[in-house]
mmCIF file of C-alpha atoms and ligand atoms in Angstrom:
data_model
loop_
_atom_site.group_PDB
_atom_site.id
_atom_site.type_symbol
_atom_site.label_atom_id
_atom_site.label_comp_id
_atom_site.label_asym_id
_atom_site.label_seq_id
_atom_site.Cartn_x
_atom_site.Cartn_y
_atom_site.Cartn_z
ATOM 1 C CA MET A 1 -54.071 -32.923 -12.909
ATOM 2 C CA PRO A 2 -51.672 -29.939 -12.630
ATOM 3 C CA GLU A 3 -51.349 -28.036 -9.355
ATOM 4 C CA GLY A 4 -54.338 -25.970 -8.274
ATOM 5 C CA VAL A 5 -56.247 -26.785 -11.474
ATOM 6 C CA ARG A 6 -60.003 -26.458 -11.399
ATOM 7 C CA ASP A 7 -62.138 -28.987 -13.287
ATOM 8 C CA THR A 8 -65.540 -27.230 -12.947
ATOM 9 C CA ASP A 9 -66.330 -28.290 -9.392
ATOM 10 C CA THR A 10 -63.116 -30.109 -8.429
ATOM 11 C CA ILE A 11 -59.690 -28.722 -7.512
ATOM 12 C CA THR A 12 -56.549 -30.791 -6.964
ATOM 13 C CA GLU A 13 -53.855 -29.087 -4.907
ATOM 14 C CA LYS A 14 -50.386 -30.466 -4.354
ATOM 15 C CA ALA A 15 -49.611 -30.524 -0.633
ATOM 16 C CA TYR A 16 -45.825 -30.267 -0.388
ATOM 17 C CA ALA A 17 -43.769 -31.778 2.422
ATOM 18 C CA LYS A 18 -41.623 -29.487 4.578
ATOM 19 C CA LEU A 19 -38.132 -30.011 5.880
ATOM 20 C CA ASN A 20 -36.455 -28.094 8.694
ATOM 21 C CA ILE A 21 -33.101 -26.742 7.582
ATOM 22 C CA SER A 22 -32.664 -25.710 11.222
ATOM 23 C CA LEU A 23 -34.760 -26.093 14.340
ATOM 24 C CA ASP A 24 -34.194 -24.192 17.560
ATOM 25 C CA VAL A 25 -36.412 -24.153 20.649
ATOM 26 C CA LEU A 26 -35.958 -20.883 22.560
ATOM 27 C CA SER A 27 -38.251 -21.057 25.584
ATOM 28 C CA LYS A 28 -41.405 -22.530 27.050
ATOM 29 C CA ARG A 29 -44.435 -20.262 26.762
ATOM 30 C CA PRO A 30 -47.154 -19.718 29.365
ATOM 31 C CA ASP A 31 -49.634 -21.513 27.023
ATOM 32 C CA GLY A 32 -47.559 -24.709 27.212
ATOM 33 C CA TYR A 33 -46.198 -24.323 23.678
ATOM 34 C CA HIS A 34 -42.603 -23.342 22.869
ATOM 35 C CA ASP A 35 -41.122 -20.342 21.119
ATOM 36 C CA MET A 36 -39.211 -21.613 18.129
ATOM 37 C CA ARG A 37 -36.771 -20.346 15.522
ATOM 38 C CA MET A 38 -36.675 -22.514 12.424
ATOM 39 C CA VAL A 39 -35.695 -22.333 8.800
ATOM 40 C CA MET A 40 -38.343 -24.223 6.841
ATOM 41 C CA GLN A 41 -38.230 -25.424 3.251
ATOM 42 C CA SER A 42 -40.977 -27.023 1.205
ATOM 43 C CA VAL A 43 -39.896 -29.848 -1.092
ATOM 44 C CA SER A 44 -41.267 -31.516 -4.214
ATOM 45 C CA LEU A 45 -42.470 -34.677 -2.404
ATOM 46 C CA CYS A 46 -46.219 -34.122 -2.082
ATOM 47 C CA ASP A 47 -49.681 -35.483 -1.349
ATOM 48 C CA ASP A 48 -52.526 -34.812 -3.813
ATOM 49 C CA VAL A 49 -55.518 -33.163 -2.169
ATOM 50 C CA THR A 50 -58.680 -33.176 -4.306
ATOM 51 C CA VAL A 51 -61.596 -31.079 -3.090
ATOM 52 C CA THR A 52 -65.113 -31.187 -4.581
ATOM 53 C CA LEU A 53 -67.853 -28.878 -3.373
ATOM 54 C CA ARG A 54 -71.084 -30.716 -2.528
ATOM 55 C CA ASN A 55 -74.619 -29.400 -2.414
ATOM 56 C CA GLY A 56 -75.461 -30.753 1.014
ATOM 57 C CA GLY A 57 -73.504 -29.903 4.163
ATOM 58 C CA GLY A 58 -70.837 -32.025 5.847
ATOM 59 C CA ILE A 59 -67.220 -32.856 5.098
ATOM 60 C CA GLU A 60 -66.477 -36.323 3.684
ATOM 61 C CA LEU A 61 -62.829 -37.411 3.648
ATOM 62 C CA SER A 62 -61.183 -40.423 2.023
ATOM 63 C CA THR A 63 -57.485 -41.318 1.808
ATOM 64 C CA ASN A 64 -55.354 -44.116 0.362
ATOM 65 C CA LEU A 65 -54.062 -44.939 3.887
ATOM 66 C CA ASN A 66 -56.718 -46.852 5.804
ATOM 67 C CA PHE A 67 -55.158 -46.215 9.240
ATOM 68 C CA LEU A 68 -55.653 -42.440 9.074
ATOM 69 C CA PRO A 69 -58.694 -40.945 10.825
ATOM 70 C CA ILE A 70 -61.236 -39.529 8.364
ATOM 71 C CA ASP A 71 -63.378 -37.729 10.935
ATOM 72 C CA ASP A 72 -62.942 -34.478 12.895
ATOM 73 C CA ARG A 73 -59.559 -35.686 14.175
ATOM 74 C CA ASN A 74 -58.104 -35.213 10.681
ATOM 75 C CA ILE A 75 -56.591 -31.766 10.129
ATOM 76 C CA ALA A 76 -58.034 -31.623 6.567
ATOM 77 C CA VAL A 77 -61.581 -31.941 7.965
ATOM 78 C CA LYS A 78 -60.791 -29.358 10.675
ATOM 79 C CA ALA A 79 -59.441 -26.974 8.009
ATOM 80 C CA ALA A 80 -62.564 -27.271 5.825
ATOM 81 C CA LYS A 81 -64.852 -26.658 8.818
ATOM 82 C CA ALA A 82 -62.783 -23.668 9.978
ATOM 83 C CA PHE A 83 -62.838 -22.205 6.453
ATOM 84 C CA PHE A 84 -66.629 -22.487 6.072
ATOM 85 C CA ALA A 85 -67.136 -21.124 9.602
ATOM 86 C CA LYS A 86 -64.970 -18.084 8.807
ATOM 87 C CA LEU A 87 -66.942 -17.579 5.609
ATOM 88 C CA GLY A 88 -70.194 -17.760 7.590
ATOM 89 C CA LYS A 89 -71.355 -20.777 5.553
ATOM 90 C CA THR A 90 -71.535 -23.569 8.104
ATOM 91 C CA ASP A 91 -74.108 -25.388 5.937
ATOM 92 C CA ALA A 92 -71.604 -25.718 3.028
ATOM 93 C CA GLY A 93 -70.015 -29.104 2.374
ATOM 94 C CA ALA A 94 -67.066 -30.668 0.567
ATOM 95 C CA ASP A 95 -65.700 -34.074 -0.422
ATOM 96 C CA ILE A 96 -61.960 -34.312 0.163
ATOM 97 C CA SER A 97 -59.802 -37.081 -1.227
ATOM 98 C CA ILE A 98 -56.143 -37.273 -0.185
ATOM 99 C CA PHE A 99 -53.541 -39.398 -1.934
ATOM 100 C CA LYS A 100 -50.697 -39.605 0.591
ATOM 101 C CA ARG A 101 -47.066 -39.920 -0.391
ATOM 102 C CA ILE A 102 -45.534 -37.921 2.486
ATOM 103 C CA PRO A 103 -44.738 -40.384 5.289
ATOM 104 C CA VAL A 104 -46.887 -40.054 8.412
ATOM 105 C CA GLY A 105 -45.250 -39.274 11.787
ATOM 106 C CA ALA A 106 -42.082 -38.146 10.038
ATOM 107 C CA GLY A 107 -41.729 -34.460 11.011
ATOM 108 C CA MET A 108 -42.381 -33.519 7.384
ATOM 109 C CA GLY A 109 -45.634 -31.631 7.986
ATOM 110 C CA GLY A 110 -47.735 -34.011 5.863
ATOM 111 C CA GLY A 111 -51.002 -33.506 7.778
ATOM 112 C CA SER A 112 -50.377 -29.760 8.096
ATOM 113 C CA SER A 113 -49.726 -29.471 4.378
ATOM 114 C CA ASP A 114 -52.956 -31.368 3.585
ATOM 115 C CA GLY A 115 -54.860 -28.935 5.849
ATOM 116 C CA ALA A 116 -53.220 -25.947 4.149
ATOM 117 C CA ALA A 117 -54.066 -27.387 0.703
ATOM 118 C CA VAL A 118 -57.736 -27.651 1.744
ATOM 119 C CA LEU A 119 -57.668 -23.956 2.746
ATOM 120 C CA ARG A 120 -56.127 -22.995 -0.631
ATOM 121 C CA ALA A 121 -58.632 -25.090 -2.606
ATOM 122 C CA LEU A 122 -61.676 -23.722 -0.762
ATOM 123 C CA ASN A 123 -60.323 -20.177 -1.078
ATOM 124 C CA THR A 124 -60.049 -20.619 -4.862
ATOM 125 C CA PHE A 125 -63.573 -22.146 -5.064
ATOM 126 C CA THR A 126 -65.113 -19.217 -3.250
ATOM 127 C CA GLY A 127 -63.434 -16.497 -5.336
ATOM 128 C CA LYS A 128 -60.403 -15.920 -3.062
ATOM 129 C CA PRO A 129 -62.148 -14.051 -0.243
ATOM 130 C CA PHE A 130 -59.079 -14.462 2.017
ATOM 131 C CA SER A 131 -55.500 -13.234 1.592
ATOM 132 C CA ARG A 132 -52.481 -15.428 2.195
ATOM 133 C CA THR A 133 -52.054 -13.861 5.663
ATOM 134 C CA GLU A 134 -55.698 -14.540 6.544
ATOM 135 C CA LEU A 135 -55.332 -18.181 5.492
ATOM 136 C CA GLU A 136 -52.149 -18.421 7.611
ATOM 137 C CA ILE A 137 -53.986 -17.013 10.644
ATOM 138 C CA MET A 138 -56.842 -19.493 10.056
ATOM 139 C CA GLY A 139 -54.287 -22.305 9.817
ATOM 140 C CA ALA A 140 -52.427 -21.240 12.978
ATOM 141 C CA ALA A 141 -55.503 -22.060 15.054
ATOM 142 C CA LEU A 142 -55.371 -25.648 13.729
ATOM 143 C CA GLY A 143 -51.656 -26.496 13.979
ATOM 144 C CA SER A 144 -48.299 -24.754 14.335
ATOM 145 C CA ASP A 145 -46.909 -25.891 10.945
ATOM 146 C CA ILE A 146 -49.995 -24.998 8.878
ATOM 147 C CA PRO A 147 -49.167 -21.276 8.415
ATOM 148 C CA PHE A 148 -45.866 -22.145 6.708
ATOM 149 C CA CYS A 149 -47.569 -24.817 4.576
ATOM 150 C CA VAL A 150 -50.110 -22.321 3.159
ATOM 151 C CA ALA A 151 -47.549 -20.927 0.693
ATOM 152 C CA GLY A 152 -44.407 -22.977 1.454
ATOM 153 C CA GLY A 153 -41.150 -21.980 -0.217
ATOM 154 C CA THR A 154 -38.319 -20.893 2.092
ATOM 155 C CA SER A 155 -39.097 -19.103 5.378
ATOM 156 C CA LEU A 156 -37.800 -18.282 8.803
ATOM 157 C CA ALA A 157 -40.547 -19.375 11.229
ATOM 158 C CA GLU A 158 -40.698 -17.970 14.763
ATOM 159 C CA GLY A 159 -43.221 -17.832 17.609
ATOM 160 C CA LYS A 160 -45.060 -21.166 17.670
ATOM 161 C CA GLY A 161 -44.145 -21.440 13.984
ATOM 162 C CA GLU A 162 -46.707 -18.941 12.727
ATOM 163 C CA VAL A 163 -44.498 -15.801 12.593
ATOM 164 C CA LEU A 164 -43.094 -16.133 9.088
ATOM 165 C CA SER A 165 -40.390 -14.146 7.288
ATOM 166 C CA VAL A 166 -40.089 -15.108 3.647
ATOM 167 C CA LEU A 167 -36.525 -15.865 2.525
ATOM 168 C CA PRO A 168 -35.068 -15.982 -0.998
ATOM 169 C CA SER A 169 -35.440 -19.311 -2.846
ATOM 170 C CA PHE A 170 -33.226 -22.138 -1.615
ATOM 171 C CA PRO A 171 -30.146 -22.859 -3.763
ATOM 172 C CA ASP A 172 -30.522 -25.684 -6.297
ATOM 173 C CA CYS A 173 -29.852 -29.043 -4.604
ATOM 174 C CA ARG A 174 -31.332 -32.471 -3.949
ATOM 175 C CA PHE A 175 -32.669 -33.906 -0.697
ATOM 176 C CA VAL A 176 -32.512 -37.622 0.054
ATOM 177 C CA ILE A 177 -35.034 -38.312 2.808
ATOM 178 C CA VAL A 178 -35.100 -41.499 4.889
ATOM 179 C CA LYS A 179 -38.062 -42.365 7.087
ATOM 180 C CA PRO A 180 -37.191 -45.113 9.566
ATOM 181 C CA ARG A 181 -39.888 -47.623 10.576
ATOM 182 C CA PHE A 182 -40.618 -45.917 13.900
ATOM 183 C CA SER A 183 -42.401 -42.593 14.341
ATOM 184 C CA VAL A 184 -41.893 -39.991 17.078
ATOM 185 C CA SER A 185 -44.614 -38.355 19.182
ATOM 186 C CA THR A 186 -44.197 -34.571 18.908
ATOM 187 C CA PRO A 187 -45.548 -33.697 22.414
ATOM 188 C CA GLU A 188 -43.362 -36.453 23.964
ATOM 189 C CA LEU A 189 -40.204 -35.138 22.325
ATOM 190 C CA PHE A 190 -40.994 -31.563 23.426
ATOM 191 C CA ALA A 191 -41.501 -32.895 26.965
ATOM 192 C CA LYS A 192 -38.073 -34.604 26.887
ATOM 193 C CA LEU A 193 -36.240 -31.447 25.855
ATOM 194 C CA ASP A 194 -34.515 -29.815 28.829
ATOM 195 C CA LEU A 195 -33.816 -26.297 27.571
ATOM 196 C CA VAL A 196 -31.332 -25.569 30.343
ATOM 197 C CA SER A 197 -29.006 -28.385 29.347
ATOM 198 C CA VAL A 198 -29.271 -28.155 25.551
ATOM 199 C CA LYS A 199 -25.610 -28.274 24.522
ATOM 200 C CA TYR A 200 -25.801 -26.630 21.146
ATOM 201 C CA HIS A 201 -28.125 -24.256 19.283
ATOM 202 C CA PRO A 202 -28.058 -23.809 15.517
ATOM 203 C CA ASP A 203 -26.587 -20.648 14.002
ATOM 204 C CA THR A 204 -29.907 -19.637 12.458
ATOM 205 C CA GLN A 205 -28.681 -16.209 11.373
ATOM 206 C CA GLY A 206 -25.712 -17.854 9.645
ATOM 207 C CA ILE A 207 -28.094 -20.187 7.781
ATOM 208 C CA VAL A 208 -30.293 -17.263 6.729
ATOM 209 C CA SER A 209 -27.198 -15.376 5.466
ATOM 210 C CA SER A 210 -26.004 -18.502 3.614
ATOM 211 C CA ILE A 211 -29.423 -18.872 1.926
ATOM 212 C CA LYS A 212 -29.282 -15.211 0.890
ATOM 213 C CA ALA A 213 -25.789 -15.829 -0.552
ATOM 214 C CA ALA A 214 -26.925 -19.123 -2.221
ATOM 215 C CA ASP A 215 -24.063 -20.768 -0.305
ATOM 216 C CA LEU A 216 -25.079 -24.433 -0.031
ATOM 217 C CA LYS A 217 -21.900 -25.452 1.820
ATOM 218 C CA GLY A 218 -22.445 -22.636 4.345
ATOM 219 C CA ILE A 219 -25.994 -23.900 4.956
ATOM 220 C CA CYS A 220 -24.819 -27.495 5.331
ATOM 221 C CA ARG A 221 -22.059 -26.582 7.789
ATOM 222 C CA ARG A 222 -24.630 -24.937 10.079
ATOM 223 C CA MET A 223 -27.828 -27.002 9.757
ATOM 224 C CA TYR A 224 -28.894 -28.451 13.108
ATOM 225 C CA ASN A 225 -31.959 -29.552 15.037
ATOM 226 C CA VAL A 226 -31.937 -29.139 18.861
ATOM 227 C CA PHE A 227 -34.096 -32.247 19.200
ATOM 228 C CA GLU A 228 -31.055 -34.254 18.139
ATOM 229 C CA ASP A 229 -29.735 -33.365 21.606
ATOM 230 C CA VAL A 230 -32.252 -35.690 23.245
ATOM 231 C CA LEU A 231 -31.461 -38.641 20.985
ATOM 232 C CA PRO A 232 -29.281 -41.407 22.361
ATOM 233 C CA PRO A 233 -25.792 -41.270 20.714
ATOM 234 C CA LYS A 234 -26.163 -44.589 18.873
ATOM 235 C CA SER A 235 -29.748 -44.066 17.755
ATOM 236 C CA GLU A 236 -31.118 -45.122 14.381
ATOM 237 C CA ILE A 237 -31.288 -41.405 13.530
ATOM 238 C CA SER A 238 -27.503 -40.994 14.008
ATOM 239 C CA LYS A 239 -26.896 -44.127 11.910
ATOM 240 C CA ILE A 240 -28.975 -42.744 9.031
ATOM 241 C CA LYS A 241 -27.180 -39.387 9.278
ATOM 242 C CA SER A 242 -23.802 -41.148 9.030
ATOM 243 C CA ALA A 243 -25.001 -43.254 6.082
ATOM 244 C CA LEU A 244 -26.164 -40.122 4.244
ATOM 245 C CA LEU A 245 -22.868 -38.305 4.902
ATOM 246 C CA ASP A 246 -20.901 -41.409 3.823
ATOM 247 C CA SER A 247 -22.798 -41.439 0.540
ATOM 248 C CA GLY A 248 -21.786 -37.859 -0.250
ATOM 249 C CA ALA A 249 -24.327 -35.573 1.479
ATOM 250 C CA LEU A 250 -22.867 -32.152 2.324
ATOM 251 C CA GLY A 251 -24.990 -32.080 5.494
ATOM 252 C CA SER A 252 -27.625 -34.168 7.228
ATOM 253 C CA MET A 253 -30.184 -33.636 9.985
ATOM 254 C CA MET A 254 -33.464 -34.851 11.440
ATOM 255 C CA THR A 255 -36.494 -32.797 10.381
ATOM 256 C CA GLY A 256 -38.997 -31.439 12.928
ATOM 257 C CA THR A 257 -39.492 -33.902 15.762
ATOM 258 C CA GLY A 258 -38.528 -36.754 13.436
ATOM 259 C CA SER A 259 -38.311 -39.490 12.646
ATOM 260 C CA ALA A 260 -37.359 -38.626 9.062
ATOM 261 C CA VAL A 261 -33.727 -37.686 8.388
ATOM 262 C CA PHE A 262 -32.464 -36.035 5.237
ATOM 263 C CA GLY A 263 -29.190 -35.417 3.480
ATOM 264 C CA LEU A 264 -28.518 -32.431 1.271
ATOM 265 C CA PHE A 265 -26.618 -33.019 -2.004
ATOM 266 C CA ASP A 266 -25.187 -30.577 -4.537
ATOM 267 C CA ASP A 267 -24.862 -33.310 -7.181
ATOM 268 C CA PRO A 268 -28.111 -34.887 -8.513
ATOM 269 C CA ASP A 269 -26.331 -38.096 -9.636
ATOM 270 C CA LYS A 270 -24.746 -38.574 -6.222
ATOM 271 C CA ALA A 271 -28.169 -38.060 -4.645
ATOM 272 C CA LYS A 272 -29.721 -40.712 -6.926
ATOM 273 C CA ARG A 273 -26.959 -43.180 -6.059
ATOM 274 C CA ALA A 274 -27.439 -42.451 -2.327
ATOM 275 C CA GLN A 275 -31.191 -43.023 -2.686
ATOM 276 C CA SER A 276 -30.683 -46.406 -4.324
ATOM 277 C CA GLN A 277 -28.009 -47.454 -1.777
ATOM 278 C CA LEU A 278 -30.171 -46.461 1.205
ATOM 279 C CA SER A 279 -33.259 -48.118 -0.333
ATOM 280 C CA GLN A 280 -31.525 -51.460 0.235
ATOM 281 C CA ARG A 281 -31.634 -50.794 4.000
ATOM 282 C CA TYR A 282 -34.736 -48.651 4.447
ATOM 283 C CA ARG A 283 -38.210 -49.107 2.960
ATOM 284 C CA GLU A 284 -39.066 -45.407 2.670
ATOM 285 C CA VAL A 285 -36.376 -43.371 0.904
ATOM 286 C CA PHE A 286 -37.330 -40.324 -1.181
ATOM 287 C CA LEU A 287 -35.507 -38.027 -3.569
ATOM 288 C CA ALA A 288 -36.813 -34.444 -3.647
ATOM 289 C CA GLU A 289 -35.824 -30.924 -4.610
ATOM 290 C CA PRO A 290 -36.637 -27.499 -3.141
ATOM 291 C CA GLN A 291 -40.130 -26.251 -3.938
ATOM 292 C CA ALA A 292 -40.716 -22.575 -4.717
ATOM 293 C CA VAL A 293 -43.239 -20.467 -2.797
ATOM 294 C CA LEU A 294 -46.842 -20.718 -4.099
ATOM 295 C CA GLU A 295 -48.811 -17.731 -5.373
ATOM 296 C CA ILE A 296 -51.991 -17.378 -3.294
HETATM 297 O O1 C5P B 301 -49.469 -27.095 17.004
HETATM 298 P P1 C5P B 301 -49.386 -28.581 16.908
HETATM 299 O O2 C5P B 301 -50.707 -29.249 17.149
HETATM 300 O O3 C5P B 301 -48.753 -29.064 15.651
HETATM 301 O O4 C5P B 301 -48.418 -29.029 18.083
HETATM 302 C C1 C5P B 301 -48.322 -30.366 18.511
HETATM 303 C C2 C5P B 301 -47.649 -30.391 19.878
HETATM 304 O O5 C5P B 301 -46.289 -29.979 19.749
HETATM 305 C C3 C5P B 301 -48.246 -29.448 20.890
HETATM 306 O O6 C5P B 301 -49.265 -30.072 21.605
HETATM 307 C C4 C5P B 301 -47.057 -29.143 21.786
HETATM 308 O O7 C5P B 301 -46.850 -30.191 22.698
HETATM 309 C C5 C5P B 301 -45.886 -29.182 20.837
HETATM 310 N N1 C5P B 301 -45.492 -27.853 20.335
HETATM 311 C C6 C5P B 301 -44.867 -26.949 21.186
HETATM 312 N N2 C5P B 301 -44.476 -25.723 20.718
HETATM 313 C C7 C5P B 301 -44.660 -25.395 19.411
HETATM 314 C C8 C5P B 301 -45.280 -26.303 18.523
HETATM 315 C C9 C5P B 301 -45.681 -27.521 19.023
HETATM 316 O O8 C5P B 301 -44.674 -27.230 22.382
HETATM 317 N N3 C5P B 301 -44.253 -24.208 18.981
#
């Protein structure tokens, strides 16, 4: 079913993955979180989130991945409950079915995007009582990446990730994304980061200017993730980055707190060849393109 389409009492929303084009951690905050500066991009790889309103109360979740929690620990359930609470309808209920394609524990915002898709679907069902900004504020209470995932597109994200400045659309390109077998714990990686000894910070302003100038090479020259600083030099992540660059990527970096790594290509055929080469070594290799911002 096409994106956001309503079949009487069912809506299927595409929940797009996000990639970090840059990730900088500025300082530790008194609340234990960190102030960030990141360029975020949503990409065509997506989960399908189908929401059906039910007469009785309660949120029922099912997914195609049997290891995912389907109770209150799942961000999609939390999002539905938060939405109904904000609406003052705590007795309302919904069935949510998620078909996952975005790898889990990858730094690609899969869970956050599913939560944001639930907010969009319920907002549509109830006659759009909330603006995009209100949905982003609702999402921020559930997870730092959810505000960006509400509308996606291309944004500079600051604060915990919830202070968003919309940027022009990303230049046409292809992303080849490799998810290694292992996943990374986000809180553990934050804990490992010693801000005093971080050797290099990305030139975020330079990336923003390059996006505004549609200068793909300028973006690729500058893209960087400070979390790569805490990786051992011969890590699997560095090996994947080298493999992507060897197969013609203009730039490559880890997204979020990992473990997925992507390469950025200006030539679709080169990207396809890189995907098929890397698929011989890695089980999860995806080809994607930039996704435009959604109308809310
Ligand atoms: O907000 P979210 O639940 O996605 O964050 C997961 C963890 O990542 C937090 O518990 C925190 O350890 C870390 N985090 C952080 N600063 C941020 C975002 C996340 O320290 N801005």
